[in-house]
């Protein structure tokens, strides 16, 4: 491979498709007890995690700091390897800026190395789908500098739409107001959310009821999907596998060629969207 691809646990990638990506760990607290999520989504006990959230567990997350990036990047740089790191959105976390600082420091110390940080403007599979594209470019021996340009241009096409079952989790992180959360809960309003061009999470639609929310996600796929890209689709869920399977069936009805991967939504950003989160990720003409 022409360069090394880095991501972190938020990329949500199963090991079988992430074996060529260096995954950085994410730390978080559960009721004050530190947990380390290594990125191994296959062995993440999502049911216990999201059931804990349903029962009032307090989850606290923090950004990946600059020192962590320096520690993990340095051995590769010392071996003369270029690096591309796919970061979670700068609009929802300071991790992107921490990685940029680390990259600048290392490139100053090792002038021959090239490190590029891609702002995915998303999270979860929104990172992962870009990390997989980076691996594909590295396998084809595209240089890190050229790959960096290609990946930055691909960011607006990494579509990511999701809905949540309980607006109170978004209220706690300031994504919706308390009044909106209360009214939405009473009226059974389900928002359709996505990462905009600045990486901030915004609502693009609101529907009444879970069934309509799932249908609206499938509708977004029908409207936005890119015909000339590989037909890969990712679905992540906050302990609601039946709904994920329903969405997958709808996607396959729209596009029988779709290769759908379903897995639990990772814990790091999962605390902000809560149990019942259902997300759809794919390559599209635009977000």
PDB file of C-alpha atoms in Angstrom:
ATOM      1  CA  UNK A   1       0.000   0.000   0.000  1.00  0.00           C
ATOM      2  CA  UNK A   2       1.260   3.461  -0.915  1.00  0.00           C
ATOM      3  CA  UNK A   3       0.290   5.022   2.436  1.00  0.00           C
ATOM      4  CA  UNK A   4      -1.158   4.017   5.822  1.00  0.00           C
ATOM      5  CA  UNK A   5      -4.827   4.636   6.533  1.00  0.00           C
ATOM      6  CA  UNK A   6      -5.862   5.602  10.051  1.00  0.00           C
ATOM      7  CA  UNK A   7      -9.351   5.875  11.508  1.00  0.00           C
ATOM      8  CA  UNK A   8     -10.745   5.509  15.024  1.00  0.00           C
ATOM      9  CA  UNK A   9     -13.434   3.545  16.810  1.00  0.00           C
ATOM     10  CA  UNK A  10     -16.104   5.914  15.542  1.00  0.00           C
ATOM     11  CA  UNK A  11     -15.619   4.530  12.034  1.00  0.00           C
ATOM     12  CA  UNK A  12     -17.854   1.621  13.094  1.00  0.00           C
ATOM     13  CA  UNK A  13     -16.137  -0.850  10.747  1.00  0.00           C
ATOM     14  CA  UNK A  14     -16.311  -4.633  11.289  1.00  0.00           C
ATOM     15  CA  UNK A  15     -12.844  -6.176  11.458  1.00  0.00           C
ATOM     16  CA  UNK A  16     -13.357  -8.254   8.322  1.00  0.00           C
ATOM     17  CA  UNK A  17     -13.414  -5.092   6.191  1.00  0.00           C
ATOM     18  CA  UNK A  18     -11.098  -2.956   8.324  1.00  0.00           C
ATOM     19  CA  UNK A  19      -8.050  -5.214   8.542  1.00  0.00           C
ATOM     20  CA  UNK A  20      -5.875  -2.785   6.547  1.00  0.00           C
ATOM     21  CA  UNK A  21      -6.870   0.262   8.602  1.00  0.00           C
ATOM     22  CA  UNK A  22      -5.115   1.306  11.809  1.00  0.00           C
ATOM     23  CA  UNK A  23      -7.955   1.917  14.278  1.00  0.00           C
ATOM     24  CA  UNK A  24      -7.291   4.276  17.182  1.00  0.00           C
ATOM     25  CA  UNK A  25      -9.081   3.625  20.505  1.00  0.00           C
ATOM     26  CA  UNK A  26     -11.778   5.895  21.940  1.00  0.00           C
ATOM     27  CA  UNK A  27     -12.152   6.431  25.696  1.00  0.00           C
ATOM     28  CA  UNK A  28     -15.399   7.193  27.477  1.00  0.00           C
ATOM     29  CA  UNK A  29     -16.868   7.041  30.972  1.00  0.00           C
ATOM     30  CA  UNK A  30     -19.861   4.984  32.071  1.00  0.00           C
ATOM     31  CA  UNK A  31     -21.142   6.305  35.394  1.00  0.00           C
ATOM     32  CA  UNK A  32     -17.629   7.566  36.119  1.00  0.00           C
ATOM     33  CA  UNK A  33     -15.824   4.336  35.165  1.00  0.00           C
ATOM     34  CA  UNK A  34     -13.439   4.607  32.227  1.00  0.00           C
ATOM     35  CA  UNK A  35     -13.978   2.335  29.254  1.00  0.00           C
ATOM     36  CA  UNK A  36     -11.761   1.891  26.205  1.00  0.00           C
ATOM     37  CA  UNK A  37     -13.404   1.087  22.906  1.00  0.00           C
ATOM     38  CA  UNK A  38     -10.759  -0.335  20.576  1.00  0.00           C
ATOM     39  CA  UNK A  39     -12.971  -0.236  17.502  1.00  0.00           C
ATOM     40  CA  UNK A  40     -13.873  -3.929  17.606  1.00  0.00           C
ATOM     41  CA  UNK A  41     -17.557  -3.531  16.759  1.00  0.00           C
ATOM     42  CA  UNK A  42     -17.948  -7.306  16.306  1.00  0.00           C
ATOM     43  CA  UNK A  43     -17.338  -7.897  20.017  1.00  0.00           C
ATOM     44  CA  UNK A  44     -19.099  -4.767  21.325  1.00  0.00           C
ATOM     45  CA  UNK A  45     -22.013  -5.747  23.602  1.00  0.00           C
ATOM     46  CA  UNK A  46     -24.398  -3.183  22.188  1.00  0.00           C
ATOM     47  CA  UNK A  47     -27.488  -4.576  23.861  1.00  0.00           C
ATOM     48  CA  UNK A  48     -26.022  -4.127  27.336  1.00  0.00           C
ATOM     49  CA  UNK A  49     -24.659  -0.687  26.452  1.00  0.00           C
ATOM     50  CA  UNK A  50     -27.889   0.699  25.008  1.00  0.00           C
ATOM     51  CA  UNK A  51     -30.007  -0.978  27.671  1.00  0.00           C
ATOM     52  CA  UNK A  52     -27.863   0.875  30.190  1.00  0.00           C
ATOM     53  CA  UNK A  53     -28.659   4.137  28.428  1.00  0.00           C
ATOM     54  CA  UNK A  54     -32.358   3.289  28.541  1.00  0.00           C
ATOM     55  CA  UNK A  55     -32.029   2.780  32.280  1.00  0.00           C
ATOM     56  CA  UNK A  56     -30.210   6.040  32.948  1.00  0.00           C
ATOM     57  CA  UNK A  57     -26.481   5.272  32.627  1.00  0.00           C
ATOM     58  CA  UNK A  58     -24.429   8.459  32.313  1.00  0.00           C
ATOM     59  CA  UNK A  59     -21.985   8.325  29.401  1.00  0.00           C
ATOM     60  CA  UNK A  60     -19.271  10.965  29.004  1.00  0.00           C
ATOM     61  CA  UNK A  61     -17.032  11.169  25.944  1.00  0.00           C
ATOM     62  CA  UNK A  62     -13.925  13.202  25.195  1.00  0.00           C
ATOM     63  CA  UNK A  63     -11.957  14.024  22.076  1.00  0.00           C
ATOM     64  CA  UNK A  64      -8.926  12.072  20.925  1.00  0.00           C
ATOM     65  CA  UNK A  65      -6.060  14.319  21.992  1.00  0.00           C
ATOM     66  CA  UNK A  66      -2.974  15.472  20.125  1.00  0.00           C
ATOM     67  CA  UNK A  67      -0.580  13.346  22.153  1.00  0.00           C
ATOM     68  CA  UNK A  68      -2.464  10.174  21.242  1.00  0.00           C
ATOM     69  CA  UNK A  69      -2.078  10.981  17.545  1.00  0.00           C
ATOM     70  CA  UNK A  70       1.623  11.741  17.915  1.00  0.00           C
ATOM     71  CA  UNK A  71       2.200   8.462  19.742  1.00  0.00           C
ATOM     72  CA  UNK A  72       0.394   6.408  17.101  1.00  0.00           C
ATOM     73  CA  UNK A  73       1.605   8.276  14.004  1.00  0.00           C
ATOM     74  CA  UNK A  74       5.292   8.498  14.957  1.00  0.00           C
ATOM     75  CA  UNK A  75       6.337   4.836  14.388  1.00  0.00           C
ATOM     76  CA  UNK A  76       4.905   4.949  10.858  1.00  0.00           C
ATOM     77  CA  UNK A  77       6.502   8.290  10.088  1.00  0.00           C
ATOM     78  CA  UNK A  78       9.860   7.000  11.325  1.00  0.00           C
ATOM     79  CA  UNK A  79       9.530   4.134   8.854  1.00  0.00           C
ATOM     80  CA  UNK A  80       9.046   6.650   6.052  1.00  0.00           C
ATOM     81  CA  UNK A  81       5.328   5.974   5.583  1.00  0.00           C
ATOM     82  CA  UNK A  82       2.818   8.638   4.616  1.00  0.00           C
ATOM     83  CA  UNK A  83      -0.449   8.782   6.571  1.00  0.00           C
ATOM     84  CA  UNK A  84      -4.077   9.676   5.901  1.00  0.00           C
ATOM     85  CA  UNK A  85      -6.395   9.816   8.911  1.00  0.00           C
ATOM     86  CA  UNK A  86     -10.174   9.912   8.440  1.00  0.00           C
ATOM     87  CA  UNK A  87     -11.512  12.053  11.283  1.00  0.00           C
ATOM     88  CA  UNK A  88     -14.963  12.410  12.756  1.00  0.00           C
ATOM     89  CA  UNK A  89     -16.581  15.730  11.880  1.00  0.00           C
ATOM     90  CA  UNK A  90     -14.933  18.934  13.069  1.00  0.00           C
ATOM     91  CA  UNK A  91     -18.481  20.188  13.571  1.00  0.00           C
ATOM     92  CA  UNK A  92     -19.156  17.792  16.446  1.00  0.00           C
ATOM     93  CA  UNK A  93     -15.735  17.141  17.972  1.00  0.00           C
ATOM     94  CA  UNK A  94     -12.342  18.751  18.547  1.00  0.00           C
ATOM     95  CA  UNK A  95     -10.658  15.520  17.433  1.00  0.00           C
ATOM     96  CA  UNK A  96     -10.062  16.843  13.909  1.00  0.00           C
ATOM     97  CA  UNK A  97      -8.143  19.864  15.197  1.00  0.00           C
ATOM     98  CA  UNK A  98      -6.149  17.699  17.616  1.00  0.00           C
ATOM     99  CA  UNK A  99      -5.115  15.464  14.714  1.00  0.00           C
ATOM    100  CA  UNK A 100      -4.175  18.480  12.569  1.00  0.00           C
ATOM    101  CA  UNK A 101      -1.894  19.810  15.304  1.00  0.00           C
ATOM    102  CA  UNK A 102      -0.210  16.409  15.615  1.00  0.00           C
ATOM    103  CA  UNK A 103       0.238  16.191  11.835  1.00  0.00           C
ATOM    104  CA  UNK A 104       1.777  19.671  11.644  1.00  0.00           C
ATOM    105  CA  UNK A 105       4.205  18.920  14.481  1.00  0.00           C
ATOM    106  CA  UNK A 106       5.337  15.646  12.940  1.00  0.00           C
ATOM    107  CA  UNK A 107       5.723  17.063   9.432  1.00  0.00           C
ATOM    108  CA  UNK A 108       7.884  19.832  10.881  1.00  0.00           C
ATOM    109  CA  UNK A 109      10.037  17.271  12.692  1.00  0.00           C
ATOM    110  CA  UNK A 110      10.106  14.859   9.708  1.00  0.00           C
ATOM    111  CA  UNK A 111      10.028  17.095   6.587  1.00  0.00           C
ATOM    112  CA  UNK A 112       9.956  14.158   4.167  1.00  0.00           C
ATOM    113  CA  UNK A 113       6.708  12.737   5.541  1.00  0.00           C
ATOM    114  CA  UNK A 114       3.177  13.608   4.453  1.00  0.00           C
ATOM    115  CA  UNK A 115       0.224  13.410   6.822  1.00  0.00           C
ATOM    116  CA  UNK A 116      -3.278  14.461   5.800  1.00  0.00           C
ATOM    117  CA  UNK A 117      -6.356  14.698   8.008  1.00  0.00           C
ATOM    118  CA  UNK A 118      -9.684  14.233   6.229  1.00  0.00           C
ATOM    119  CA  UNK A 119     -12.629  15.970   7.887  1.00  0.00           C
ATOM    120  CA  UNK A 120     -15.401  13.467   7.174  1.00  0.00           C
ATOM    121  CA  UNK A 121     -18.137  15.933   8.194  1.00  0.00           C
ATOM    122  CA  UNK A 122     -19.762  12.895   9.761  1.00  0.00           C
ATOM    123  CA  UNK A 123     -19.432  10.104  12.253  1.00  0.00           C
ATOM    124  CA  UNK A 124     -19.932   6.345  12.458  1.00  0.00           C
ATOM    125  CA  UNK A 125     -19.976   4.771   9.009  1.00  0.00           C
ATOM    126  CA  UNK A 126     -19.715   8.347   7.704  1.00  0.00           C
ATOM    127  CA  UNK A 127     -16.037   7.978   8.660  1.00  0.00           C
ATOM    128  CA  UNK A 128     -15.854   4.323   7.754  1.00  0.00           C
ATOM    129  CA  UNK A 129     -17.024   4.613   4.171  1.00  0.00           C
ATOM    130  CA  UNK A 130     -14.281   7.184   3.503  1.00  0.00           C
ATOM    131  CA  UNK A 131     -11.665   5.040   5.259  1.00  0.00           C
ATOM    132  CA  UNK A 132     -12.524   2.139   2.955  1.00  0.00           C
ATOM    133  CA  UNK A 133     -12.154   4.397  -0.076  1.00  0.00           C
ATOM    134  CA  UNK A 134      -8.753   5.457   1.253  1.00  0.00           C
ATOM    135  CA  UNK A 135      -7.689   1.813   1.517  1.00  0.00           C
ATOM    136  CA  UNK A 136      -8.807   1.212  -2.063  1.00  0.00           C
ATOM    137  CA  UNK A 137      -6.678   4.139  -3.253  1.00  0.00           C
ATOM    138  CA  UNK A 138      -3.661   2.917  -1.255  1.00  0.00           C
ATOM    139  CA  UNK A 139      -4.011  -0.565  -2.758  1.00  0.00           C
ATOM    140  CA  UNK A 140      -3.946   1.014  -6.224  1.00  0.00           C
ATOM    141  CA  UNK A 141      -0.699   2.782  -5.290  1.00  0.00           C
ATOM    142  CA  UNK A 142      -2.205   6.237  -5.591  1.00  0.00           C
ATOM    143  CA  UNK A 143       0.162   8.615  -3.806  1.00  0.00           C
ATOM    144  CA  UNK A 144      -0.905   9.986  -0.424  1.00  0.00           C
ATOM    145  CA  UNK A 145      -0.991  13.544  -1.794  1.00  0.00           C
ATOM    146  CA  UNK A 146      -3.239  12.606  -4.708  1.00  0.00           C
ATOM    147  CA  UNK A 147      -5.396  10.418  -2.471  1.00  0.00           C
ATOM    148  CA  UNK A 148      -5.828  13.312  -0.050  1.00  0.00           C
ATOM    149  CA  UNK A 149      -7.315  15.442  -2.831  1.00  0.00           C
ATOM    150  CA  UNK A 150      -9.592  12.626  -4.001  1.00  0.00           C
ATOM    151  CA  UNK A 151     -10.854  11.943  -0.471  1.00  0.00           C
ATOM    152  CA  UNK A 152     -11.511  15.597   0.325  1.00  0.00           C
ATOM    153  CA  UNK A 153     -13.537  15.843  -2.883  1.00  0.00           C
ATOM    154  CA  UNK A 154     -15.417  12.653  -1.955  1.00  0.00           C
ATOM    155  CA  UNK A 155     -16.607  13.936   1.444  1.00  0.00           C
ATOM    156  CA  UNK A 156     -19.814  15.602   0.130  1.00  0.00           C
ATOM    157  CA  UNK A 157     -20.758  12.321  -1.547  1.00  0.00           C
ATOM    158  CA  UNK A 158     -20.504  10.221   1.625  1.00  0.00           C
ATOM    159  CA  UNK A 159     -24.195  10.350   2.454  1.00  0.00           C
ATOM    160  CA  UNK A 160     -25.323   9.683   6.015  1.00  0.00           C
ATOM    161  CA  UNK A 161     -28.891   9.957   7.209  1.00  0.00           C
ATOM    162  CA  UNK A 162     -30.239   8.788  10.524  1.00  0.00           C
ATOM    163  CA  UNK A 163     -33.180   8.966  12.873  1.00  0.00           C
ATOM    164  CA  UNK A 164     -33.486   8.596  16.627  1.00  0.00           C
ATOM    165  CA  UNK A 165     -36.127   7.045  18.830  1.00  0.00           C
ATOM    166  CA  UNK A 166     -35.735   9.346  21.838  1.00  0.00           C
ATOM    167  CA  UNK A 167     -35.150  13.055  21.286  1.00  0.00           C
ATOM    168  CA  UNK A 168     -33.994  13.512  24.867  1.00  0.00           C
ATOM    169  CA  UNK A 169     -30.543  12.170  24.031  1.00  0.00           C
ATOM    170  CA  UNK A 170     -30.119  14.886  21.409  1.00  0.00           C
ATOM    171  CA  UNK A 171     -31.452  17.415  23.918  1.00  0.00           C
ATOM    172  CA  UNK A 172     -28.734  16.473  26.404  1.00  0.00           C
ATOM    173  CA  UNK A 173     -26.027  17.219  23.842  1.00  0.00           C
ATOM    174  CA  UNK A 174     -27.652  20.448  22.675  1.00  0.00           C
ATOM    175  CA  UNK A 175     -28.769  19.185  19.266  1.00  0.00           C
ATOM    176  CA  UNK A 176     -32.416  20.065  19.923  1.00  0.00           C
ATOM    177  CA  UNK A 177     -34.044  22.338  22.475  1.00  0.00           C
ATOM    178  CA  UNK A 178     -35.869  21.038  25.515  1.00  0.00           C
ATOM    179  CA  UNK A 179     -39.164  22.352  24.163  1.00  0.00           C
ATOM    180  CA  UNK A 180     -38.634  20.608  20.818  1.00  0.00           C
ATOM    181  CA  UNK A 181     -37.729  17.352  22.542  1.00  0.00           C
ATOM    182  CA  UNK A 182     -40.776  17.475  24.792  1.00  0.00           C
ATOM    183  CA  UNK A 183     -43.208  18.324  22.000  1.00  0.00           C
ATOM    184  CA  UNK A 184     -41.621  15.781  19.695  1.00  0.00           C
ATOM    185  CA  UNK A 185     -41.942  13.065  22.312  1.00  0.00           C
ATOM    186  CA  UNK A 186     -45.598  13.860  22.968  1.00  0.00           C
ATOM    187  CA  UNK A 187     -46.475  13.961  19.258  1.00  0.00           C
ATOM    188  CA  UNK A 188     -44.237  10.979  18.355  1.00  0.00           C
ATOM    189  CA  UNK A 189     -42.191  13.143  15.972  1.00  0.00           C
ATOM    190  CA  UNK A 190     -39.104  11.494  14.494  1.00  0.00           C
ATOM    191  CA  UNK A 191     -36.457  13.731  12.900  1.00  0.00           C
ATOM    192  CA  UNK A 192     -34.427  12.731   9.859  1.00  0.00           C
ATOM    193  CA  UNK A 193     -30.920  14.028  10.509  1.00  0.00           C
ATOM    194  CA  UNK A 194     -27.702  14.363   8.521  1.00  0.00           C
ATOM    195  CA  UNK A 195     -24.293  16.023   8.598  1.00  0.00           C
ATOM    196  CA  UNK A 196     -24.338  19.203   6.527  1.00  0.00           C
ATOM    197  CA  UNK A 197     -21.481  20.752   4.523  1.00  0.00           C
ATOM    198  CA  UNK A 198     -19.958  22.190   7.704  1.00  0.00           C
ATOM    199  CA  UNK A 199     -20.167  18.893   9.574  1.00  0.00           C
ATOM    200  CA  UNK A 200     -22.943  19.970  11.922  1.00  0.00           C
ATOM    201  CA  UNK A 201     -25.936  17.703  12.536  1.00  0.00           C
ATOM    202  CA  UNK A 202     -29.159  19.218  11.264  1.00  0.00           C
ATOM    203  CA  UNK A 203     -32.678  18.013  10.532  1.00  0.00           C
ATOM    204  CA  UNK A 204     -33.769  17.683   6.912  1.00  0.00           C
ATOM    205  CA  UNK A 205     -37.258  16.360   7.660  1.00  0.00           C
ATOM    206  CA  UNK A 206     -39.597  15.336  10.445  1.00  0.00           C
ATOM    207  CA  UNK A 207     -42.190  12.591  10.280  1.00  0.00           C
ATOM    208  CA  UNK A 208     -44.652  11.090  12.703  1.00  0.00           C
ATOM    209  CA  UNK A 209     -43.950   7.568  13.884  1.00  0.00           C
ATOM    210  CA  UNK A 210     -41.098   5.116  13.625  1.00  0.00           C
ATOM    211  CA  UNK A 211     -42.458   3.318  10.549  1.00  0.00           C
ATOM    212  CA  UNK A 212     -42.539   6.546   8.577  1.00  0.00           C
ATOM    213  CA  UNK A 213     -39.021   7.430   9.737  1.00  0.00           C
ATOM    214  CA  UNK A 214     -37.639   4.145   8.394  1.00  0.00           C
ATOM    215  CA  UNK A 215     -39.439   4.690   5.082  1.00  0.00           C
ATOM    216  CA  UNK A 216     -38.035   8.217   4.873  1.00  0.00           C
ATOM    217  CA  UNK A 217     -34.473   6.905   5.260  1.00  0.00           C
ATOM    218  CA  UNK A 218     -35.062   4.502   2.373  1.00  0.00           C
ATOM    219  CA  UNK A 219     -36.504   7.372   0.351  1.00  0.00           C
ATOM    220  CA  UNK A 220     -33.287   9.337   0.881  1.00  0.00           C
ATOM    221  CA  UNK A 221     -31.349   6.402  -0.528  1.00  0.00           C
ATOM    222  CA  UNK A 222     -33.605   6.269  -3.590  1.00  0.00           C
ATOM    223  CA  UNK A 223     -33.185  10.001  -4.176  1.00  0.00           C
ATOM    224  CA  UNK A 224     -29.473  10.403  -3.491  1.00  0.00           C
ATOM    225  CA  UNK A 225     -27.680   7.154  -4.364  1.00  0.00           C
ATOM    226  CA  UNK A 226     -24.875   7.286  -6.897  1.00  0.00           C
ATOM    227  CA  UNK A 227     -25.313   4.859  -9.769  1.00  0.00           C
ATOM    228  CA  UNK A 228     -21.704   4.659 -10.891  1.00  0.00           C
ATOM    229  CA  UNK A 229     -20.111   3.861  -7.526  1.00  0.00           C
ATOM    230  CA  UNK A 230     -19.770   0.481  -5.867  1.00  0.00           C
ATOM    231  CA  UNK A 231     -23.164  -0.366  -4.445  1.00  0.00           C
ATOM    232  CA  UNK A 232     -22.039  -0.567  -0.813  1.00  0.00           C
ATOM    233  CA  UNK A 233     -24.502   0.425   1.884  1.00  0.00           C
ATOM    234  CA  UNK A 234     -23.997   0.471   5.636  1.00  0.00           C
ATOM    235  CA  UNK A 235     -26.685   0.450   8.292  1.00  0.00           C
ATOM    236  CA  UNK A 236     -25.936   0.960  11.980  1.00  0.00           C
ATOM    237  CA  UNK A 237     -28.417   0.713  14.814  1.00  0.00           C
ATOM    238  CA  UNK A 238     -28.689   1.425  18.521  1.00  0.00           C
ATOM    239  CA  UNK A 239     -29.950  -2.002  19.554  1.00  0.00           C
ATOM    240  CA  UNK A 240     -32.873  -2.137  17.115  1.00  0.00           C
ATOM    241  CA  UNK A 241     -31.886  -4.926  14.730  1.00  0.00           C
ATOM    242  CA  UNK A 242     -35.428  -5.582  13.485  1.00  0.00           C
ATOM    243  CA  UNK A 243     -35.697  -1.999  12.248  1.00  0.00           C
ATOM    244  CA  UNK A 244     -32.257  -2.255  10.646  1.00  0.00           C
ATOM    245  CA  UNK A 245     -33.365  -5.384   8.781  1.00  0.00           C
ATOM    246  CA  UNK A 246     -36.548  -3.627   7.603  1.00  0.00           C
ATOM    247  CA  UNK A 247     -34.471  -0.751   6.267  1.00  0.00           C
ATOM    248  CA  UNK A 248     -32.092  -3.173   4.551  1.00  0.00           C
ATOM    249  CA  UNK A 249     -35.026  -4.877   2.826  1.00  0.00           C
ATOM    250  CA  UNK A 250     -36.281  -1.494   1.579  1.00  0.00           C
ATOM    251  CA  UNK A 251     -32.829  -0.608   0.254  1.00  0.00           C
ATOM    252  CA  UNK A 252     -32.604  -3.922  -1.619  1.00  0.00           C
ATOM    253  CA  UNK A 253     -36.039  -3.347  -3.142  1.00  0.00           C
ATOM    254  CA  UNK A 254     -34.805  -0.012  -4.453  1.00  0.00           C
ATOM    255  CA  UNK A 255     -31.494  -1.443  -5.629  1.00  0.00           C
ATOM    256  CA  UNK A 256     -31.082  -5.230  -5.778  1.00  0.00           C
ATOM    257  CA  UNK A 257     -27.337  -4.736  -6.390  1.00  0.00           C
ATOM    258  CA  UNK A 258     -26.835  -3.108  -3.008  1.00  0.00           C
ATOM    259  CA  UNK A 259     -24.324  -4.851  -0.753  1.00  0.00           C
ATOM    260  CA  UNK A 260     -25.691  -4.086   2.699  1.00  0.00           C
ATOM    261  CA  UNK A 261     -23.685  -4.384   5.907  1.00  0.00           C
ATOM    262  CA  UNK A 262     -25.584  -4.112   9.198  1.00  0.00           C
ATOM    263  CA  UNK A 263     -24.010  -3.728  12.612  1.00  0.00           C
ATOM    264  CA  UNK A 264     -24.468  -2.144  16.011  1.00  0.00           C
ATOM    265  CA  UNK A 265     -23.735   1.568  16.252  1.00  0.00           C
ATOM    266  CA  UNK A 266     -20.481   2.189  18.111  1.00  0.00           C
ATOM    267  CA  UNK A 267     -20.585   3.454  21.712  1.00  0.00           C
ATOM    268  CA  UNK A 268     -18.572   6.661  21.382  1.00  0.00           C
ATOM    269  CA  UNK A 269     -21.121   8.653  19.388  1.00  0.00           C
ATOM    270  CA  UNK A 270     -23.899   6.247  20.371  1.00  0.00           C
ATOM    271  CA  UNK A 271     -24.292   8.037  23.688  1.00  0.00           C
ATOM    272  CA  UNK A 272     -25.355  11.194  21.843  1.00  0.00           C
ATOM    273  CA  UNK A 273     -27.999   9.575  19.639  1.00  0.00           C
ATOM    274  CA  UNK A 274     -29.183   6.937  22.101  1.00  0.00           C
ATOM    275  CA  UNK A 275     -30.915   3.578  21.828  1.00  0.00           C
ATOM    276  CA  UNK A 276     -33.106   3.228  18.777  1.00  0.00           C
ATOM    277  CA  UNK A 277     -30.760   5.222  16.555  1.00  0.00           C
ATOM    278  CA  UNK A 278     -30.975   3.981  12.963  1.00  0.00           C
ATOM    279  CA  UNK A 279     -28.492   5.208  10.371  1.00  0.00           C
ATOM    280  CA  UNK A 280     -28.048   4.717   6.626  1.00  0.00           C
ATOM    281  CA  UNK A 281     -24.718   5.396   4.876  1.00  0.00           C
ATOM    282  CA  UNK A 282     -23.954   5.214   1.154  1.00  0.00           C
ATOM    283  CA  UNK A 283     -22.266   6.977  -1.745  1.00  0.00           C
ATOM    284  CA  UNK A 284     -24.546   9.590  -3.252  1.00  0.00           C
ATOM    285  CA  UNK A 285     -24.624  12.427  -5.745  1.00  0.00           C
ATOM    286  CA  UNK A 286     -24.843  14.888  -2.861  1.00  0.00           C
ATOM    287  CA  UNK A 287     -25.854  14.990   0.779  1.00  0.00           C
TER     288      UNK A 287
END
